[in-house]
JSON list of C-alpha atoms in Angstrom, two decimals:
[
{"chain": "E", "resi": 1347, "resn": "LYS", "atom": "CA", "xyz": [-34.48, -92.45, 46.55]},
{"chain": "E", "resi": 1348, "resn": "ALA", "atom": "CA", "xyz": [-38.08, -91.32, 46.94]},
{"chain": "E", "resi": 1349, "resn": "GLY", "atom": "CA", "xyz": [-40.44, -93.71, 48.67]},
{"chain": "E", "resi": 1350, "resn": "VAL", "atom": "CA", "xyz": [-44.04, -94.58, 47.88]},
{"chain": "E", "resi": 1351, "resn": "THR", "atom": "CA", "xyz": [-46.09, -91.39, 47.78]},
{"chain": "E", "resi": 1352, "resn": "GLN", "atom": "CA", "xyz": [-49.78, -91.36, 48.56]},
{"chain": "E", "resi": 1353, "resn": "THR", "atom": "CA", "xyz": [-52.05, -88.36, 48.15]},
{"chain": "E", "resi": 1354, "resn": "PRO", "atom": "CA", "xyz": [-53.95, -86.91, 49.79]},
{"chain": "E", "resi": 1355, "resn": "ARG", "atom": "CA", "xyz": [-52.94, -87.78, 53.35]},
{"chain": "E", "resi": 1356, "resn": "TYR", "atom": "CA", "xyz": [-56.39, -87.03, 54.78]},
{"chain": "E", "resi": 1357, "resn": "LEU", "atom": "CA", "xyz": [-59.86, -86.89, 53.31]},
{"chain": "E", "resi": 1358, "resn": "ILE", "atom": "CA", "xyz": [-63.30, -86.27, 54.74]},
{"chain": "E", "resi": 1359, "resn": "LYS", "atom": "CA", "xyz": [-66.22, -87.22, 52.55]},
{"chain": "E", "resi": 1360, "resn": "THR", "atom": "CA", "xyz": [-69.97, -87.52, 52.93]},
{"chain": "E", "resi": 1361, "resn": "ARG", "atom": "CA", "xyz": [-71.91, -90.76, 52.51]},
{"chain": "E", "resi": 1362, "resn": "GLY", "atom": "CA", "xyz": [-72.88, -91.31, 48.90]},
{"chain": "E", "resi": 1363, "resn": "GLN", "atom": "CA", "xyz": [-69.97, -89.36, 47.47]},
{"chain": "E", "resi": 1364, "resn": "GLN", "atom": "CA", "xyz": [-67.08, -90.89, 45.58]},
{"chain": "E", "resi": 1365, "resn": "VAL", "atom": "CA", "xyz": [-63.37, -90.54, 46.19]},
{"chain": "E", "resi": 1366, "resn": "THR", "atom": "CA", "xyz": [-60.13, -91.09, 44.28]},
{"chain": "E", "resi": 1367, "resn": "LEU", "atom": "CA", "xyz": [-56.85, -91.86, 45.99]},
{"chain": "E", "resi": 1368, "resn": "SER", "atom": "CA", "xyz": [-53.47, -91.70, 44.30]},
{"chain": "E", "resi": 1369, "resn": "CYS", "atom": "CA", "xyz": [-50.27, -93.69, 44.70]},
{"chain": "E", "resi": 1370, "resn": "SER", "atom": "CA", "xyz": [-46.89, -93.09, 43.09]},
{"chain": "E", "resi": 1371, "resn": "PRO", "atom": "CA", "xyz": [-44.60, -96.11, 43.49]},
{"chain": "E", "resi": 1372, "resn": "ILE", "atom": "CA", "xyz": [-40.87, -96.12, 43.92]},
{"chain": "E", "resi": 1373, "resn": "SER", "atom": "CA", "xyz": [-39.15, -95.45, 40.63]},
{"chain": "E", "resi": 1374, "resn": "GLY", "atom": "CA", "xyz": [-38.71, -98.73, 38.78]},
{"chain": "E", "resi": 1375, "resn": "HIS", "atom": "CA", "xyz": [-41.37, -100.56, 40.78]},
{"chain": "E", "resi": 1376, "resn": "ARG", "atom": "CA", "xyz": [-44.08, -101.79, 38.46]},
{"chain": "E", "resi": 1377, "resn": "SER", "atom": "CA", "xyz": [-46.27, -103.67, 40.91]},
{"chain": "E", "resi": 1378, "resn": "VAL", "atom": "CA", "xyz": [-48.69, -101.64, 43.03]},
{"chain": "E", "resi": 1379, "resn": "SER", "atom": "CA", "xyz": [-50.99, -103.11, 45.66]},
{"chain": "E", "resi": 1380, "resn": "TRP", "atom": "CA", "xyz": [-53.70, -101.50, 47.74]},
{"chain": "E", "resi": 1381, "resn": "TYR", "atom": "CA", "xyz": [-54.76, -102.44, 51.27]},
{"chain": "E", "resi": 1382, "resn": "GLN", "atom": "CA", "xyz": [-57.48, -101.21, 53.59]},
{"chain": "E", "resi": 1383, "resn": "GLN", "atom": "CA", "xyz": [-56.77, -101.00, 57.30]},
{"chain": "E", "resi": 1384, "resn": "THR", "atom": "CA", "xyz": [-59.51, -100.73, 59.90]},
{"chain": "E", "resi": 1385, "resn": "PRO", "atom": "CA", "xyz": [-59.47, -101.38, 63.66]},
{"chain": "E", "resi": 1386, "resn": "GLY", "atom": "CA", "xyz": [-61.97, -104.22, 63.32]},
{"chain": "E", "resi": 1387, "resn": "GLN", "atom": "CA", "xyz": [-60.69, -106.01, 60.21]},
{"chain": "E", "resi": 1388, "resn": "GLY", "atom": "CA", "xyz": [-56.99, -105.22, 60.26]},
{"chain": "E", "resi": 1389, "resn": "LEU", "atom": "CA", "xyz": [-55.20, -105.06, 56.92]},
{"chain": "E", "resi": 1390, "resn": "GLN", "atom": "CA", "xyz": [-57.26, -106.37, 54.02]},
{"chain": "E", "resi": 1391, "resn": "PHE", "atom": "CA", "xyz": [-56.04, -106.76, 50.44]},
{"chain": "E", "resi": 1392, "resn": "LEU", "atom": "CA", "xyz": [-57.92, -104.72, 47.84]},
{"chain": "E", "resi": 1393, "resn": "PHE", "atom": "CA", "xyz": [-56.12, -105.30, 44.54]},
{"chain": "E", "resi": 1394, "resn": "GLU", "atom": "CA", "xyz": [-52.78, -105.46, 42.79]},
{"chain": "E", "resi": 1395, "resn": "TYR", "atom": "CA", "xyz": [-51.71, -104.00, 39.47]},
{"chain": "E", "resi": 1396, "resn": "PHE", "atom": "CA", "xyz": [-48.79, -104.74, 37.23]},
{"chain": "E", "resi": 1397, "resn": "SER", "atom": "CA", "xyz": [-48.21, -103.18, 33.82]},
{"chain": "E", "resi": 1398, "resn": "GLU", "atom": "CA", "xyz": [-51.62, -101.51, 33.87]},
{"chain": "E", "resi": 1399, "resn": "THR", "atom": "CA", "xyz": [-53.36, -104.85, 34.44]},
{"chain": "E", "resi": 1400, "resn": "GLN", "atom": "CA", "xyz": [-55.18, -105.94, 37.55]},
{"chain": "E", "resi": 1401, "resn": "ARG", "atom": "CA", "xyz": [-53.47, -109.14, 38.67]},
{"chain": "E", "resi": 1402, "resn": "ASN", "atom": "CA", "xyz": [-55.50, -109.95, 41.74]},
{"chain": "E", "resi": 1403, "resn": "LYS", "atom": "CA", "xyz": [-58.52, -108.63, 43.60]},
{"chain": "E", "resi": 1404, "resn": "GLY", "atom": "CA", "xyz": [-59.62, -109.03, 47.19]},
{"chain": "E", "resi": 1405, "resn": "ASN", "atom": "CA", "xyz": [-63.09, -109.54, 48.61]},
{"chain": "E", "resi": 1406, "resn": "PHE", "atom": "CA", "xyz": [-64.48, -106.06, 48.26]},
{"chain": "E", "resi": 1407, "resn": "PRO", "atom": "CA", "xyz": [-67.66, -104.88, 46.52]},
{"chain": "E", "resi": 1408, "resn": "GLY", "atom": "CA", "xyz": [-67.57, -103.46, 43.03]},
{"chain": "E", "resi": 1409, "resn": "ARG", "atom": "CA", "xyz": [-67.71, -99.94, 44.48]},
{"chain": "E", "resi": 1410, "resn": "PHE", "atom": "CA", "xyz": [-63.96, -100.32, 44.96]},
{"chain": "E", "resi": 1411, "resn": "SER", "atom": "CA", "xyz": [-62.02, -100.05, 41.74]},
{"chain": "E", "resi": 1412, "resn": "GLY", "atom": "CA", "xyz": [-58.56, -99.14, 40.64]},
{"chain": "E", "resi": 1413, "resn": "ARG", "atom": "CA", "xyz": [-56.31, -98.58, 37.70]},
{"chain": "E", "resi": 1414, "resn": "GLN", "atom": "CA", "xyz": [-52.67, -98.23, 36.88]},
{"chain": "E", "resi": 1415, "resn": "PHE", "atom": "CA", "xyz": [-51.12, -95.89, 34.36]},
{"chain": "E", "resi": 1416, "resn": "SER", "atom": "CA", "xyz": [-48.22, -96.45, 32.00]},
{"chain": "E", "resi": 1417, "resn": "ASN", "atom": "CA", "xyz": [-45.84, -94.71, 34.42]},
{"chain": "E", "resi": 1418, "resn": "SER", "atom": "CA", "xyz": [-46.91, -97.24, 37.13]},
{"chain": "E", "resi": 1419, "resn": "ARG", "atom": "CA", "xyz": [-48.80, -94.65, 39.15]},
{"chain": "E", "resi": 1420, "resn": "SER", "atom": "CA", "xyz": [-52.04, -96.05, 40.47]},
{"chain": "E", "resi": 1421, "resn": "GLU", "atom": "CA", "xyz": [-55.38, -94.72, 41.58]},
{"chain": "E", "resi": 1422, "resn": "MET", "atom": "CA", "xyz": [-58.16, -96.32, 43.49]},
{"chain": "E", "resi": 1423, "resn": "ASN", "atom": "CA", "xyz": [-61.72, -95.14, 43.44]},
{"chain": "E", "resi": 1424, "resn": "VAL", "atom": "CA", "xyz": [-64.54, -95.77, 45.89]},
{"chain": "E", "resi": 1425, "resn": "SER", "atom": "CA", "xyz": [-68.02, -94.84, 44.73]},
{"chain": "E", "resi": 1426, "resn": "THR", "atom": "CA", "xyz": [-71.16, -94.38, 46.80]},
{"chain": "E", "resi": 1427, "resn": "LEU", "atom": "CA", "xyz": [-69.22, -94.08, 50.03]},
{"chain": "E", "resi": 1428, "resn": "GLU", "atom": "CA", "xyz": [-70.51, -95.77, 53.17]},
{"chain": "E", "resi": 1429, "resn": "LEU", "atom": "CA", "xyz": [-69.61, -95.08, 56.78]},
{"chain": "E", "resi": 1430, "resn": "GLY", "atom": "CA", "xyz": [-67.83, -98.43, 56.91]},
{"chain": "E", "resi": 1431, "resn": "ASP", "atom": "CA", "xyz": [-65.41, -97.28, 54.22]},
{"chain": "E", "resi": 1432, "resn": "SER", "atom": "CA", "xyz": [-63.69, -95.07, 56.78]},
{"chain": "E", "resi": 1433, "resn": "ALA", "atom": "CA", "xyz": [-60.19, -96.48, 56.99]},
{"chain": "E", "resi": 1434, "resn": "LEU", "atom": "CA", "xyz": [-56.51, -96.00, 56.34]},
{"chain": "E", "resi": 1435, "resn": "TYR", "atom": "CA", "xyz": [-55.82, -96.94, 52.72]},
{"chain": "E", "resi": 1436, "resn": "LEU", "atom": "CA", "xyz": [-52.29, -98.11, 52.13]},
{"chain": "E", "resi": 1437, "resn": "CYS", "atom": "CA", "xyz": [-50.48, -98.51, 48.87]},
{"chain": "E", "resi": 1438, "resn": "ALA", "atom": "CA", "xyz": [-47.42, -100.71, 48.45]},
{"chain": "E", "resi": 1439, "resn": "SER", "atom": "CA", "xyz": [-45.03, -101.08, 45.57]},
{"chain": "E", "resi": 1440, "resn": "SER", "atom": "CA", "xyz": [-42.68, -103.87, 44.69]},
{"chain": "E", "resi": 1441, "resn": "LEU", "atom": "CA", "xyz": [-39.97, -104.55, 42.16]},
{"chain": "E", "resi": 1442, "resn": "VAL", "atom": "CA", "xyz": [-41.17, -107.04, 39.55]},
{"chain": "E", "resi": 1443, "resn": "ARG", "atom": "CA", "xyz": [-39.07, -107.29, 36.45]},
{"chain": "E", "resi": 1444, "resn": "PHE", "atom": "CA", "xyz": [-41.64, -108.76, 34.09]},
{"chain": "E", "resi": 1445, "resn": "ALA", "atom": "CA", "xyz": [-45.16, -110.17, 34.10]},
{"chain": "E", "resi": 1446, "resn": "GLY", "atom": "CA", "xyz": [-45.10, -113.40, 36.04]},
{"chain": "E", "resi": 1447, "resn": "GLY", "atom": "CA", "xyz": [-41.69, -112.53, 37.40]},
{"chain": "E", "resi": 1448, "resn": "ARG", "atom": "CA", "xyz": [-40.48, -112.79, 40.95]},
{"chain": "E", "resi": 1449, "resn": "VAL", "atom": "CA", "xyz": [-41.76, -110.20, 43.42]},
{"chain": "E", "resi": 1450, "resn": "TYR", "atom": "CA", "xyz": [-39.38, -108.73, 45.95]},
{"chain": "E", "resi": 1451, "resn": "GLY", "atom": "CA", "xyz": [-40.30, -107.17, 49.28]},
{"chain": "E", "resi": 1452, "resn": "TYR", "atom": "CA", "xyz": [-43.00, -104.55, 49.58]},
{"chain": "E", "resi": 1453, "resn": "THR", "atom": "CA", "xyz": [-42.52, -100.88, 50.40]},
{"chain": "E", "resi": 1454, "resn": "PHE", "atom": "CA", "xyz": [-45.55, -99.13, 51.80]},
{"chain": "E", "resi": 1455, "resn": "GLY", "atom": "CA", "xyz": [-46.59, -95.51, 51.62]},
{"chain": "E", "resi": 1456, "resn": "SER", "atom": "CA", "xyz": [-47.83, -93.45, 54.57]},
{"chain": "E", "resi": 1457, "resn": "GLY", "atom": "CA", "xyz": [-51.43, -94.01, 53.62]},
{"chain": "E", "resi": 1458, "resn": "THR", "atom": "CA", "xyz": [-54.53, -91.93, 53.03]},
{"chain": "E", "resi": 1459, "resn": "ARG", "atom": "CA", "xyz": [-56.86, -91.58, 56.02]},
{"chain": "E", "resi": 1460, "resn": "LEU", "atom": "CA", "xyz": [-60.42, -91.50, 54.70]},
{"chain": "E", "resi": 1461, "resn": "THR", "atom": "CA", "xyz": [-63.24, -90.46, 56.99]},
{"chain": "E", "resi": 1462, "resn": "VAL", "atom": "CA", "xyz": [-66.81, -90.84, 55.77]},
{"chain": "E", "resi": 1463, "resn": "VAL", "atom": "CA", "xyz": [-69.42, -88.80, 57.66]},
{"chain": "R", "resi": 281, "resn": "LYS", "atom": "CA", "xyz": [-57.34, -119.91, 53.32]},
{"chain": "R", "resi": 282, "resn": "GLN", "atom": "CA", "xyz": [-54.21, -118.57, 54.98]},
{"chain": "R", "resi": 283, "resn": "GLU", "atom": "CA", "xyz": [-54.63, -117.24, 58.51]},
{"chain": "R", "resi": 284, "resn": "VAL", "atom": "CA", "xyz": [-51.94, -115.38, 60.41]},
{"chain": "R", "resi": 285, "resn": "THR", "atom": "CA", "xyz": [-51.99, -115.00, 64.18]},
{"chain": "R", "resi": 286, "resn": "GLN", "atom": "CA", "xyz": [-49.76, -112.83, 66.32]},
{"chain": "R", "resi": 287, "resn": "ILE", "atom": "CA", "xyz": [-49.22, -113.31, 70.01]},
{"chain": "R", "resi": 288, "resn": "PRO", "atom": "CA", "xyz": [-49.31, -111.39, 72.26]},
{"chain": "R", "resi": 289, "resn": "ALA", "atom": "CA", "xyz": [-51.73, -108.72, 71.06]},
{"chain": "R", "resi": 290, "resn": "ALA", "atom": "CA", "xyz": [-50.08, -106.18, 73.35]},
{"chain": "R", "resi": 291, "resn": "LEU", "atom": "CA", "xyz": [-46.86, -106.09, 75.32]},
{"chain": "R", "resi": 292, "resn": "SER", "atom": "CA", "xyz": [-45.45, -103.56, 77.76]},
{"chain": "R", "resi": 293, "resn": "VAL", "atom": "CA", "xyz": [-41.84, -103.87, 78.88]},
{"chain": "R", "resi": 294, "resn": "PRO", "atom": "CA", "xyz": [-39.23, -101.73, 80.64]},
{"chain": "R", "resi": 295, "resn": "GLU", "atom": "CA", "xyz": [-36.43, -100.25, 78.58]},
{"chain": "R", "resi": 296, "resn": "GLY", "atom": "CA", "xyz": [-33.46, -102.53, 78.04]},
{"chain": "R", "resi": 297, "resn": "GLU", "atom": "CA", "xyz": [-35.40, -105.77, 78.04]},
{"chain": "R", "resi": 298, "resn": "ASN", "atom": "CA", "xyz": [-35.00, -108.37, 75.31]},
{"chain": "R", "resi": 299, "resn": "LEU", "atom": "CA", "xyz": [-38.29, -109.50, 73.88]},
{"chain": "R", "resi": 300, "resn": "VAL", "atom": "CA", "xyz": [-39.85, -111.92, 71.43]},
{"chain": "R", "resi": 301, "resn": "LEU", "atom": "CA", "xyz": [-42.89, -111.40, 69.25]},
{"chain": "R", "resi": 302, "resn": "ASN", "atom": "CA", "xyz": [-44.60, -114.43, 67.76]},
{"chain": "R", "resi": 303, "resn": "CYS", "atom": "CA", "xyz": [-46.30, -115.01, 64.44]},
{"chain": "R", "resi": 304, "resn": "SER", "atom": "CA", "xyz": [-47.97, -118.22, 63.28]},
{"chain": "R", "resi": 305, "resn": "PHE", "atom": "CA", "xyz": [-49.57, -119.10, 59.96]},
{"chain": "R", "resi": 306, "resn": "THR", "atom": "CA", "xyz": [-51.84, -121.97, 58.99]},
{"chain": "R", "resi": 307, "resn": "ASP", "atom": "CA", "xyz": [-50.58, -122.75, 55.49]},
{"chain": "R", "resi": 308, "resn": "SER", "atom": "CA", "xyz": [-46.87, -123.53, 55.37]},
{"chain": "R", "resi": 309, "resn": "ALA", "atom": "CA", "xyz": [-46.73, -123.13, 51.59]},
{"chain": "R", "resi": 310, "resn": "ILE", "atom": "CA", "xyz": [-45.37, -119.61, 51.69]},
{"chain": "R", "resi": 311, "resn": "TYR", "atom": "CA", "xyz": [-42.89, -117.80, 49.47]},
{"chain": "R", "resi": 312, "resn": "ASN", "atom": "CA", "xyz": [-41.71, -115.32, 52.08]},
{"chain": "R", "resi": 313, "resn": "LEU", "atom": "CA", "xyz": [-42.58, -113.65, 55.35]},
{"chain": "R", "resi": 314, "resn": "GLN", "atom": "CA", "xyz": [-42.12, -109.98, 56.09]},
{"chain": "R", "resi": 315, "resn": "TRP", "atom": "CA", "xyz": [-42.09, -108.14, 59.41]},
{"chain": "R", "resi": 316, "resn": "PHE", "atom": "CA", "xyz": [-43.32, -104.56, 59.47]},
{"chain": "R", "resi": 317, "resn": "ARG", "atom": "CA", "xyz": [-43.50, -101.80, 62.01]},
{"chain": "R", "resi": 318, "resn": "GLN", "atom": "CA", "xyz": [-46.35, -99.29, 62.14]},
{"chain": "R", "resi": 319, "resn": "ASP", "atom": "CA", "xyz": [-46.36, -96.12, 64.19]},
{"chain": "R", "resi": 320, "resn": "PRO", "atom": "CA", "xyz": [-49.76, -94.65, 65.14]},
{"chain": "R", "resi": 321, "resn": "GLY", "atom": "CA", "xyz": [-51.54, -93.19, 62.13]},
{"chain": "R", "resi": 322, "resn": "LYS", "atom": "CA", "xyz": [-48.63, -93.98, 59.83]},
{"chain": "R", "resi": 323, "resn": "GLY", "atom": "CA", "xyz": [-47.85, -96.42, 57.06]},
{"chain": "R", "resi": 324, "resn": "LEU", "atom": "CA", "xyz": [-45.87, -99.62, 57.34]},
{"chain": "R", "resi": 325, "resn": "THR", "atom": "CA", "xyz": [-42.09, -99.74, 57.54]},
{"chain": "R", "resi": 326, "resn": "SER", "atom": "CA", "xyz": [-40.47, -102.97, 56.44]},
{"chain": "R", "resi": 327, "resn": "LEU", "atom": "CA", "xyz": [-38.10, -104.42, 59.05]},
{"chain": "R", "resi": 328, "resn": "LEU", "atom": "CA", "xyz": [-37.06, -107.82, 57.78]},
{"chain": "R", "resi": 329, "resn": "LEU", "atom": "CA", "xyz": [-37.90, -110.10, 54.86]},
{"chain": "R", "resi": 330, "resn": "ILE", "atom": "CA", "xyz": [-37.27, -113.84, 55.12]},
{"chain": "R", "resi": 331, "resn": "GLN", "atom": "CA", "xyz": [-37.49, -116.03, 52.07]},
{"chain": "R", "resi": 332, "resn": "SER", "atom": "CA", "xyz": [-39.02, -119.49, 52.58]},
{"chain": "R", "resi": 333, "resn": "SER", "atom": "CA", "xyz": [-35.61, -121.09, 52.05]},
{"chain": "R", "resi": 334, "resn": "GLN", "atom": "CA", "xyz": [-34.04, -119.04, 54.85]},
{"chain": "R", "resi": 335, "resn": "ARG", "atom": "CA", "xyz": [-34.06, -119.67, 58.59]},
{"chain": "R", "resi": 336, "resn": "GLU", "atom": "CA", "xyz": [-33.37, -116.18, 59.86]},
{"chain": "R", "resi": 337, "resn": "GLN", "atom": "CA", "xyz": [-32.52, -112.60, 59.04]},
{"chain": "R", "resi": 338, "resn": "THR", "atom": "CA", "xyz": [-30.83, -109.97, 61.17]},
{"chain": "R", "resi": 339, "resn": "SER", "atom": "CA", "xyz": [-30.78, -106.20, 61.09]},
{"chain": "R", "resi": 340, "resn": "GLY", "atom": "CA", "xyz": [-29.18, -104.34, 63.96]},
{"chain": "R", "resi": 341, "resn": "ARG", "atom": "CA", "xyz": [-31.00, -105.24, 67.18]},
{"chain": "R", "resi": 342, "resn": "LEU", "atom": "CA", "xyz": [-33.63, -107.21, 65.28]},
{"chain": "R", "resi": 343, "resn": "ASN", "atom": "CA", "xyz": [-33.54, -110.89, 64.45]},
{"chain": "R", "resi": 344, "resn": "ALA", "atom": "CA", "xyz": [-36.34, -112.76, 62.73]},
{"chain": "R", "resi": 345, "resn": "SER", "atom": "CA", "xyz": [-36.51, -116.52, 62.45]},
{"chain": "R", "resi": 346, "resn": "LEU", "atom": "CA", "xyz": [-38.70, -118.70, 60.28]},
{"chain": "R", "resi": 347, "resn": "ASP", "atom": "CA", "xyz": [-39.77, -122.31, 60.79]},
{"chain": "R", "resi": 348, "resn": "LYS", "atom": "CA", "xyz": [-41.87, -122.92, 57.73]},
{"chain": "R", "resi": 349, "resn": "SER", "atom": "CA", "xyz": [-42.75, -126.51, 58.51]},
{"chain": "R", "resi": 350, "resn": "SER", "atom": "CA", "xyz": [-44.31, -125.59, 61.85]},
{"chain": "R", "resi": 351, "resn": "GLY", "atom": "CA", "xyz": [-45.81, -122.36, 60.52]},
{"chain": "R", "resi": 352, "resn": "ARG", "atom": "CA", "xyz": [-44.01, -120.05, 62.91]},
{"chain": "R", "resi": 353, "resn": "SER", "atom": "CA", "xyz": [-41.86, -116.96, 62.90]},
{"chain": "R", "resi": 354, "resn": "THR", "atom": "CA", "xyz": [-40.43, -114.94, 65.76]},
{"chain": "R", "resi": 355, "resn": "LEU", "atom": "CA", "xyz": [-39.11, -111.42, 65.89]},
{"chain": "R", "resi": 356, "resn": "TYR", "atom": "CA", "xyz": [-36.48, -110.90, 68.55]},
{"chain": "R", "resi": 357, "resn": "ILE", "atom": "CA", "xyz": [-35.73, -107.36, 69.70]},
{"chain": "R", "resi": 358, "resn": "ALA", "atom": "CA", "xyz": [-32.60, -106.93, 71.78]},
{"chain": "R", "resi": 359, "resn": "ALA", "atom": "CA", "xyz": [-32.09, -104.19, 74.36]},
{"chain": "R", "resi": 360, "resn": "SER", "atom": "CA", "xyz": [-35.45, -102.55, 73.71]},
{"chain": "R", "resi": 361, "resn": "GLN", "atom": "CA", "xyz": [-35.73, -98.75, 73.63]},
{"chain": "R", "resi": 362, "resn": "PRO", "atom": "CA", "xyz": [-38.70, -96.38, 73.99]},
{"chain": "R", "resi": 363, "resn": "GLY", "atom": "CA", "xyz": [-38.35, -95.61, 70.27]},
{"chain": "R", "resi": 364, "resn": "ASP", "atom": "CA", "xyz": [-39.24, -99.24, 69.55]},
{"chain": "R", "resi": 365, "resn": "SER", "atom": "CA", "xyz": [-42.79, -98.57, 70.75]},
{"chain": "R", "resi": 366, "resn": "ALA", "atom": "CA", "xyz": [-45.07, -99.31, 67.80]},
{"chain": "R", "resi": 367, "resn": "THR", "atom": "CA", "xyz": [-47.29, -102.03, 66.37]},
{"chain": "R", "resi": 368, "resn": "TYR", "atom": "CA", "xyz": [-45.41, -104.90, 64.79]},
{"chain": "R", "resi": 369, "resn": "LEU", "atom": "CA", "xyz": [-47.07, -106.82, 61.97]},
{"chain": "R", "resi": 370, "resn": "CYS", "atom": "CA", "xyz": [-46.06, -109.97, 60.22]},
{"chain": "R", "resi": 371, "resn": "ALA", "atom": "CA", "xyz": [-47.27, -110.83, 56.75]},
{"chain": "R", "resi": 372, "resn": "VAL", "atom": "CA", "xyz": [-46.88, -113.92, 54.60]},
{"chain": "R", "resi": 373, "resn": "ARG", "atom": "CA", "xyz": [-46.91, -114.21, 50.85]},
{"chain": "R", "resi": 374, "resn": "ARG", "atom": "CA", "xyz": [-47.85, -117.46, 49.13]},
{"chain": "R", "resi": 375, "resn": "GLY", "atom": "CA", "xyz": [-46.59, -117.00, 45.62]},
{"chain": "R", "resi": 376, "resn": "GLU", "atom": "CA", "xyz": [-43.44, -115.53, 44.19]},
{"chain": "R", "resi": 377, "resn": "THR", "atom": "CA", "xyz": [-45.03, -113.75, 41.24]},
{"chain": "R", "resi": 378, "resn": "SER", "atom": "CA", "xyz": [-47.20, -110.68, 40.96]},
{"chain": "R", "resi": 379, "resn": "GLY", "atom": "CA", "xyz": [-50.82, -111.35, 41.78]},
{"chain": "R", "resi": 380, "resn": "SER", "atom": "CA", "xyz": [-50.04, -113.07, 45.06]},
{"chain": "R", "resi": 381, "resn": "ARG", "atom": "CA", "xyz": [-51.18, -111.01, 48.02]},
{"chain": "R", "resi": 382, "resn": "LEU", "atom": "CA", "xyz": [-49.80, -110.46, 51.50]},
{"chain": "R", "resi": 383, "resn": "THR", "atom": "CA", "xyz": [-51.84, -111.88, 54.38]},
{"chain": "R", "resi": 384, "resn": "PHE", "atom": "CA", "xyz": [-51.33, -109.95, 57.59]},
{"chain": "R", "resi": 385, "resn": "GLY", "atom": "CA", "xyz": [-51.63, -110.78, 61.25]},
{"chain": "R", "resi": 386, "resn": "GLU", "atom": "CA", "xyz": [-53.47, -108.47, 63.62]},
{"chain": "R", "resi": 387, "resn": "GLY", "atom": "CA", "xyz": [-50.23, -107.15, 65.05]},
{"chain": "R", "resi": 388, "resn": "THR", "atom": "CA", "xyz": [-48.54, -106.87, 68.43]},
{"chain": "R", "resi": 389, "resn": "GLN", "atom": "CA", "xyz": [-48.71, -103.45, 70.06]},
{"chain": "R", "resi": 390, "resn": "LEU", "atom": "CA", "xyz": [-45.41, -102.89, 71.86]},
{"chain": "R", "resi": 391, "resn": "THR", "atom": "CA", "xyz": [-44.81, -100.26, 74.53]},
{"chain": "R", "resi": 392, "resn": "VAL", "atom": "CA", "xyz": [-41.30, -99.80, 75.89]},
{"chain": "R", "resi": 393, "resn": "ASN", "atom": "CA", "xyz": [-41.30, -97.76, 79.08]},
{"chain": "R", "resi": 394, "resn": "PRO", "atom": "CA", "xyz": [-38.34, -95.53, 79.97]}
]
């Protein structure tokens, strides 16, 4: 059974550019969450999607956005990159049978390491 | 606002030792607690998931306990091995439905010396 797949694994971007990261959840998992991990702030919640709808959003500026497609794959986008956006971005998927249904444990991907120079 | 604290921040032990990692949370109204392992530069690997109604979960050499009323969880690792070296993170989830986020601790960095 394939795990959570994140692409690309590594990215180097210049300040001011924008970037799109992709996450393919485990087959059958309809909930996808995104987290940012930095040495100073630890793991911070970005947002969660279920059935193409954003269900929750963390405390990040509007430059951070995301979406989910009908096949549950998700993308997150960061516009006007800043040096402080350098981080490991982790995607997690979870089995949720229906909107408002019970969430089971999370499975994380290997992450995308974004470096902004 | 939920806050999760892990103690110690770092731990170095000789191979074969039994050890305990601690996790505390400020809001006892949780749905579940999950322990993860993270190797350097890698993603998170789920180790154990404890529902709020449970007291403990076991998997191989790992045992996690949960005392929801006191806001504490411990991860016990028996007969530690060098391959156990990693950062261990605990995370709590408040709600049972989608839209409820995980709140993570800062982690305990474990080194097991041969």
